[in-house]
PDB file of C-alpha atoms in Angstrom:
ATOM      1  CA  UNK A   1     -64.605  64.708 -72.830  1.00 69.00           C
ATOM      2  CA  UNK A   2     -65.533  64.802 -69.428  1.00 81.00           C
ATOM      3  CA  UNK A   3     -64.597  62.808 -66.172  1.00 86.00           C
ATOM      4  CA  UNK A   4     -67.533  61.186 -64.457  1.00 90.00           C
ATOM      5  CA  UNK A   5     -68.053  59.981 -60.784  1.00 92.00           C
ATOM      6  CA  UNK A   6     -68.997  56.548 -62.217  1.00 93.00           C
ATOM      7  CA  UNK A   7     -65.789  56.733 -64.440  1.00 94.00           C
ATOM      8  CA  UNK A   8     -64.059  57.494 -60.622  1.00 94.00           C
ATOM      9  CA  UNK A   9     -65.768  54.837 -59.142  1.00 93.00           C
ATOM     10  CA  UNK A  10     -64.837  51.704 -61.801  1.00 94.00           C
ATOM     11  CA  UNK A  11     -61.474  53.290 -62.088  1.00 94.00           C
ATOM     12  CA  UNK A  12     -60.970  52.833 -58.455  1.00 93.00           C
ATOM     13  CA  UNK A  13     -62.560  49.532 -58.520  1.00 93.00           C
ATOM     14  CA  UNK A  14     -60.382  48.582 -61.118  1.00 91.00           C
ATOM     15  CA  UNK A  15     -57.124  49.516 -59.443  1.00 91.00           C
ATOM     16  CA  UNK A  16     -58.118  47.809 -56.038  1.00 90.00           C
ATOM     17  CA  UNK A  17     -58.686  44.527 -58.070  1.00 88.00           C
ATOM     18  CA  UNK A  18     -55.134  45.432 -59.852  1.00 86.00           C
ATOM     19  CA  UNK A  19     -53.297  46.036 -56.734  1.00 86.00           C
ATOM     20  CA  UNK A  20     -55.235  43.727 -54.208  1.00 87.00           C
ATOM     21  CA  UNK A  21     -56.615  46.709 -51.905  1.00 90.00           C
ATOM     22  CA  UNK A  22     -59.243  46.366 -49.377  1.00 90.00           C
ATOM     23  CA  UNK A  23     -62.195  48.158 -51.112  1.00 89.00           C
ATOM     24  CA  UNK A  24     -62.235  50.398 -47.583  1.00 92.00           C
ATOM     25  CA  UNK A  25     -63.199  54.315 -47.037  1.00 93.00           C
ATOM     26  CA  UNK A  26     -59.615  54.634 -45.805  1.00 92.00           C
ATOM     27  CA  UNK A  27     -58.289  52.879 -49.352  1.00 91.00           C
ATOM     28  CA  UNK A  28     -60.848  54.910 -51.592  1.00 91.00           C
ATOM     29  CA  UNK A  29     -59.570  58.487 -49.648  1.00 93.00           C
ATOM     30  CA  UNK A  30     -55.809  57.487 -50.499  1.00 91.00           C
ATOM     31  CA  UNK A  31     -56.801  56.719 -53.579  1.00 91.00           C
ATOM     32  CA  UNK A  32     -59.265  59.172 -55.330  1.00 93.00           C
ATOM     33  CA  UNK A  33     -56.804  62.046 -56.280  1.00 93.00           C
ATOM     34  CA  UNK A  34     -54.321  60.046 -57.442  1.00 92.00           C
ATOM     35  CA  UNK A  35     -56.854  57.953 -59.526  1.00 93.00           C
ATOM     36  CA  UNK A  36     -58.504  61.495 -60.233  1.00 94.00           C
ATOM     37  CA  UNK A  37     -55.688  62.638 -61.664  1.00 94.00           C
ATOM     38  CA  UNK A  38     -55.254  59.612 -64.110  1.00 94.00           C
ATOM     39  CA  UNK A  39     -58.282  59.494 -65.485  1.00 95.00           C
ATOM     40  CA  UNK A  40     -57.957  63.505 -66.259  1.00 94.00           C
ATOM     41  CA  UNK A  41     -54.604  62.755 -67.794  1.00 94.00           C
ATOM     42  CA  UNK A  42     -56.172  59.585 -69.946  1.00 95.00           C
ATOM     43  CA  UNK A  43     -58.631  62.086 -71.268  1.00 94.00           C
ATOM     44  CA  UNK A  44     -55.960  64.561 -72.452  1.00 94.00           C
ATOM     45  CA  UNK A  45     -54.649  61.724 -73.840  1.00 94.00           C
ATOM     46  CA  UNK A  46     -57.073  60.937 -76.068  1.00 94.00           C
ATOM     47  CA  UNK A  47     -57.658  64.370 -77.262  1.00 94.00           C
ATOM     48  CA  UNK A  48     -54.323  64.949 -77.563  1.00 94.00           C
ATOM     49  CA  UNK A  49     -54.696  62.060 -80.329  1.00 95.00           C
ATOM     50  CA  UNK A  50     -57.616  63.479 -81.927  1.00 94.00           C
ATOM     51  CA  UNK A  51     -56.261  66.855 -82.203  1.00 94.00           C
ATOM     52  CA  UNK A  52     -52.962  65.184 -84.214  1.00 93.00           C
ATOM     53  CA  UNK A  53     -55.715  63.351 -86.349  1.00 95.00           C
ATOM     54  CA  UNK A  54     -54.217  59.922 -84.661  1.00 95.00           C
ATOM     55  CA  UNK A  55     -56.556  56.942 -84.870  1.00 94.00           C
ATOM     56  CA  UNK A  56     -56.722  54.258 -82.879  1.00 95.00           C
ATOM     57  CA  UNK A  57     -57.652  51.045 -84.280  1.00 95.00           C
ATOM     58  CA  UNK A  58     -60.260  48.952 -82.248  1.00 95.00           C
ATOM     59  CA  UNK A  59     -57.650  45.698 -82.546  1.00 96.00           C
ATOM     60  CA  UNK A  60     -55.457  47.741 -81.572  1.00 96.00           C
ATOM     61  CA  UNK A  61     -57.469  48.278 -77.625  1.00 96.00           C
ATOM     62  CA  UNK A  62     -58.183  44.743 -77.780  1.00 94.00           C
ATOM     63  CA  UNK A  63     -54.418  43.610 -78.134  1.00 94.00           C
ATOM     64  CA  UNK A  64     -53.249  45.813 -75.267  1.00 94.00           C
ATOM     65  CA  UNK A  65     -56.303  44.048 -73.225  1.00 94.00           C
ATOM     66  CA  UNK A  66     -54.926  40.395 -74.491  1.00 93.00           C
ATOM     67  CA  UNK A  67     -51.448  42.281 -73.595  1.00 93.00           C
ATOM     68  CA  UNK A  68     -52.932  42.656 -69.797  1.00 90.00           C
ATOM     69  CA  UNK A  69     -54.891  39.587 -69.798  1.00 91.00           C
ATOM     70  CA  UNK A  70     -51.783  37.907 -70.415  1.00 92.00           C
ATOM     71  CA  UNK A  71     -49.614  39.717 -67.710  1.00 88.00           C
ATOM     72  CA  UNK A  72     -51.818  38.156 -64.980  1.00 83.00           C
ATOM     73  CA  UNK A  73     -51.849  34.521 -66.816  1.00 89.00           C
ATOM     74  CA  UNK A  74     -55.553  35.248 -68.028  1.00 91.00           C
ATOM     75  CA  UNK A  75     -57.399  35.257 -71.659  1.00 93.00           C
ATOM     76  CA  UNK A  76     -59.299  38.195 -72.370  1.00 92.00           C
ATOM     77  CA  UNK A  77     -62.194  36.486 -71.133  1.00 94.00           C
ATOM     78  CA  UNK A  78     -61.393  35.539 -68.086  1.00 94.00           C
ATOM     79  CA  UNK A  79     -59.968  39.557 -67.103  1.00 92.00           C
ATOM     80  CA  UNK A  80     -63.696  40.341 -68.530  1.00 93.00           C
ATOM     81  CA  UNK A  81     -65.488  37.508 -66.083  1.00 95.00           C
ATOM     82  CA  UNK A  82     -62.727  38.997 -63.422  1.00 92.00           C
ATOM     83  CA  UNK A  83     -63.977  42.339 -63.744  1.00 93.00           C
ATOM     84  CA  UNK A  84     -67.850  41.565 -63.971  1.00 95.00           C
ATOM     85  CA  UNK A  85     -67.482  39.299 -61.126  1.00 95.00           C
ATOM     86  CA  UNK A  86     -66.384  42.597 -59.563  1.00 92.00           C
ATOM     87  CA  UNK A  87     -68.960  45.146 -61.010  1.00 93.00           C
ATOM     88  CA  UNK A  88     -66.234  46.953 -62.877  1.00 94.00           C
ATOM     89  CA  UNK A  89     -67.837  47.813 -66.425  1.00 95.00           C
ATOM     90  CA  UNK A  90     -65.401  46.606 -69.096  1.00 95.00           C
ATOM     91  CA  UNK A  91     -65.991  49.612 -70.994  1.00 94.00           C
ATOM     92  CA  UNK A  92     -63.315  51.253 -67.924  1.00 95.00           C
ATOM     93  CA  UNK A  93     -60.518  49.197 -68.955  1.00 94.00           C
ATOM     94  CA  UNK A  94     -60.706  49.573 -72.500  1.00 95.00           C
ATOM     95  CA  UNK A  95     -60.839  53.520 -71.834  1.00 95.00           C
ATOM     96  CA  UNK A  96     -57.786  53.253 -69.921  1.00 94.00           C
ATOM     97  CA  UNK A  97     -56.094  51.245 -72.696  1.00 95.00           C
ATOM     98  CA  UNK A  98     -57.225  53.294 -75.245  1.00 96.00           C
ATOM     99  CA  UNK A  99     -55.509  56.290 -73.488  1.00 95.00           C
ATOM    100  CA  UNK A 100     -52.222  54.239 -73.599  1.00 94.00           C
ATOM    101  CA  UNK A 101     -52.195  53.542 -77.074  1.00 95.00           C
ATOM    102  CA  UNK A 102     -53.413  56.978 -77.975  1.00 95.00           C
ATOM    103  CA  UNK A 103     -50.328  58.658 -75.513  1.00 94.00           C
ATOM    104  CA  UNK A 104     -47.753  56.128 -77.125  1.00 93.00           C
ATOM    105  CA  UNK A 105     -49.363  57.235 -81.301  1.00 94.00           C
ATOM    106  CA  UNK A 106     -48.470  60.641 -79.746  1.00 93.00           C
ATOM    107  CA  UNK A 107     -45.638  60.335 -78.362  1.00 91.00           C
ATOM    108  CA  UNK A 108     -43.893  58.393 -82.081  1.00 89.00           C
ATOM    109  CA  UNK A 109     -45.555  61.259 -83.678  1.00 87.00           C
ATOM    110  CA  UNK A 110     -43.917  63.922 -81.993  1.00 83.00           C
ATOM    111  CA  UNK A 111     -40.597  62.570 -81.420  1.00 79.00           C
ATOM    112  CA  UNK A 112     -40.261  61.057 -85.196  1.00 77.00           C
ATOM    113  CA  UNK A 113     -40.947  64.829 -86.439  1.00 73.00           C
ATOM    114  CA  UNK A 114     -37.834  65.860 -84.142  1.00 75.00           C
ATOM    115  CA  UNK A 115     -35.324  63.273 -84.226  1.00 73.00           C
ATOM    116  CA  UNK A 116     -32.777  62.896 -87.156  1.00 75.00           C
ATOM    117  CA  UNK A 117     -29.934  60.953 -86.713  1.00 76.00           C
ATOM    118  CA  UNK A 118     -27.019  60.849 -88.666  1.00 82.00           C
ATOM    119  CA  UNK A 119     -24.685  58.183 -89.891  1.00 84.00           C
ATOM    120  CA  UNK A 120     -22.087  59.394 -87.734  1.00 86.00           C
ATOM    121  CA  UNK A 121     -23.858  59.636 -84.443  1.00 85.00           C
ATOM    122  CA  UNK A 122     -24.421  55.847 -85.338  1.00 85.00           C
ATOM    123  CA  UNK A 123     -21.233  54.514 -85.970  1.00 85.00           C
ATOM    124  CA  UNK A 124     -20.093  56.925 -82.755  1.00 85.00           C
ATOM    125  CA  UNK A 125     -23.299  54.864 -80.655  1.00 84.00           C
ATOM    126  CA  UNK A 126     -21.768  51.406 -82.217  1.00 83.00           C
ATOM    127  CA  UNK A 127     -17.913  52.362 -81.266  1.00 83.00           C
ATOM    128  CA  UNK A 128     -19.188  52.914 -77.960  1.00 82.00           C
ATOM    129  CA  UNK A 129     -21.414  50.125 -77.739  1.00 80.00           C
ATOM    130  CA  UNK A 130     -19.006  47.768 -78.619  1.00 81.00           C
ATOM    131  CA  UNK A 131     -16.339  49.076 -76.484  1.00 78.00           C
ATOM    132  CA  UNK A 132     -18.574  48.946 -73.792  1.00 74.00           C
ATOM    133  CA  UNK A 133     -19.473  45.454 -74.622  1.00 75.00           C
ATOM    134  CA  UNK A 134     -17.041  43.564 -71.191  1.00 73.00           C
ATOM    135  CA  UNK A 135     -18.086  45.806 -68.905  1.00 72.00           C
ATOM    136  CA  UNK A 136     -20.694  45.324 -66.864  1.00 74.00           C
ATOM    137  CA  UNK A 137     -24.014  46.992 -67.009  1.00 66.00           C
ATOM    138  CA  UNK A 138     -27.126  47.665 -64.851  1.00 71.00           C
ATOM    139  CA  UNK A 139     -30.500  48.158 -65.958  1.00 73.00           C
ATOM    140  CA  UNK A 140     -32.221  51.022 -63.412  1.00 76.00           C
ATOM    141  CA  UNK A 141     -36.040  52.016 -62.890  1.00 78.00           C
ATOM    142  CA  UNK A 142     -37.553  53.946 -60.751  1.00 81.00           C
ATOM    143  CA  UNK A 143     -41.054  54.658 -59.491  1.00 81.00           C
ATOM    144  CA  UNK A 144     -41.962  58.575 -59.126  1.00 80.00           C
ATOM    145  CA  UNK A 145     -44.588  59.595 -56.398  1.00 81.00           C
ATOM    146  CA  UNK A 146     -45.415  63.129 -56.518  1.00 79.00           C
ATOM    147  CA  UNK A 147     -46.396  65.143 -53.242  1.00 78.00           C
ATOM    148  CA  UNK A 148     -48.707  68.094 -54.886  1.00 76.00           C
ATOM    149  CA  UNK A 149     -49.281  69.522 -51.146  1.00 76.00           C
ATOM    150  CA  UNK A 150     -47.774  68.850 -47.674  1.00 77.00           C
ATOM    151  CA  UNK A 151     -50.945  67.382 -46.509  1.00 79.00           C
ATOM    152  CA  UNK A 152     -50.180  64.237 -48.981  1.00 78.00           C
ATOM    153  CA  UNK A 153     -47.025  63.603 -47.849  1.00 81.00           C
ATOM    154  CA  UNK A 154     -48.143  61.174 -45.404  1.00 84.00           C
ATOM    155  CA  UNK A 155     -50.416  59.943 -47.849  1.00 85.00           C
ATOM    156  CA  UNK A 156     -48.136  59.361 -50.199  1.00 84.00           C
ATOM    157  CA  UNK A 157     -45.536  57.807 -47.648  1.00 87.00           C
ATOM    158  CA  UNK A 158     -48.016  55.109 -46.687  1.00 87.00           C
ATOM    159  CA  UNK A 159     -48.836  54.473 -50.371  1.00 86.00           C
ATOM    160  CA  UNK A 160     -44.761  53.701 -50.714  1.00 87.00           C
ATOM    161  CA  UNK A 161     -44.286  51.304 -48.158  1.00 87.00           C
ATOM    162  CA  UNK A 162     -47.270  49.462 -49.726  1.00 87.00           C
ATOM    163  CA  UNK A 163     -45.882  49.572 -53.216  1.00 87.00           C
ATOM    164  CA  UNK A 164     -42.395  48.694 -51.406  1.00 86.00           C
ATOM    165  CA  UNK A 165     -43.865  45.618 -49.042  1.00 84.00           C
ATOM    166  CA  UNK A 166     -45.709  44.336 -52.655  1.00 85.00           C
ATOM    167  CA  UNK A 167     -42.350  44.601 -54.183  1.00 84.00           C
ATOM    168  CA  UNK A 168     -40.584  42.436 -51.423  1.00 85.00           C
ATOM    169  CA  UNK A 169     -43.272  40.048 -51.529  1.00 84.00           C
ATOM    170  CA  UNK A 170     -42.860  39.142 -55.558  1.00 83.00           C
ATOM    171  CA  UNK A 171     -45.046  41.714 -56.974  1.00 82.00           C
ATOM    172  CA  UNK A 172     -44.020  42.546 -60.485  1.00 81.00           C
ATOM    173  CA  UNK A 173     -41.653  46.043 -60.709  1.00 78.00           C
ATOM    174  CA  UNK A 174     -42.905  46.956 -63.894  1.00 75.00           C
ATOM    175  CA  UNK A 175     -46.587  46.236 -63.301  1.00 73.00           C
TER     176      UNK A 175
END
């Protein structure tokens, strides 16, 4: 599989909608190597699939797009309308969901073939649980921004304090 400019394009599109960007040259040069990088990622994704003999089922696409649809308080019609209203192909949001699935089939795969646990690391992960259980506990995430080159650094930097100012204003972490 290959990356296209038009697959560059609706990807971009697609992410402005997503994160409420100006569609602006200034935006689009932030965002094309990040978004480049993505999409080059999604398609090792995929292959990474095939190559395992992994299928993906087409209900399967469709639930993660109900899955995203309903994230934004949408059906899966009105995310297609959204993104038509827009000019962004469908056919670009099912790819990137496709990649998720695929990456996630992968990911089981590989880490069911290597994991074995034994009874006693469970009842040693239940004594510790349970002792555990009064004190108080924090759930922690993060969000990674690579700088490849000192020349992104103040891209990057910029990119931050927008992810940070949506995160102040109610955005959702996860999202």
């Amino acid at each position: 599989g290959e990356v296209s400019e038009a697959d560059l394009n609706n990807r971009m599109k697609l992410i402005m909608i997503a994160g409420n960007y100006p569609d602006s040259p200034e935006v689009r040069a932030k965002l094309q190597p990040q978004v480049l990088r993505v999409l080059i990622d999604d398609q090792l994704r995929i292959q990474e699939a095939k190559r395992l003999k992994l299928t993906v089922e087409k209900e399967e696409v469709d639930n993660e797009l109900k899955a995203a649809a309903a994230q934004n308080h949408e059906t899966l019609q009105q995310l297609k309308d959204l993104l038509a209203s827009k000019g962004v192909p469908f056919s670009t949001m099912e790819k990137q969901m496709l990649a998720q699935v695929s990456w996630r089939k992968v990911v089981q795969k590989e880490i069911r073939r290597r994991v074995e646990v034994t009874d006693d690391e469970i009842d040693a992960a239940y004594s510790k649980m349970m002792s555990a259980v009064d004190k108080k506990q924090y759930l922690v995430a993060e969000i990674f921004l690579s700088v490849d080159a000192p020349s992104d650094d103040d891209r990057v930097r910029t990119f931050a304090a927008n992810i940070e100012d949506q995160l102040q204003h109610g955005a959702n972490f996860a999202e």
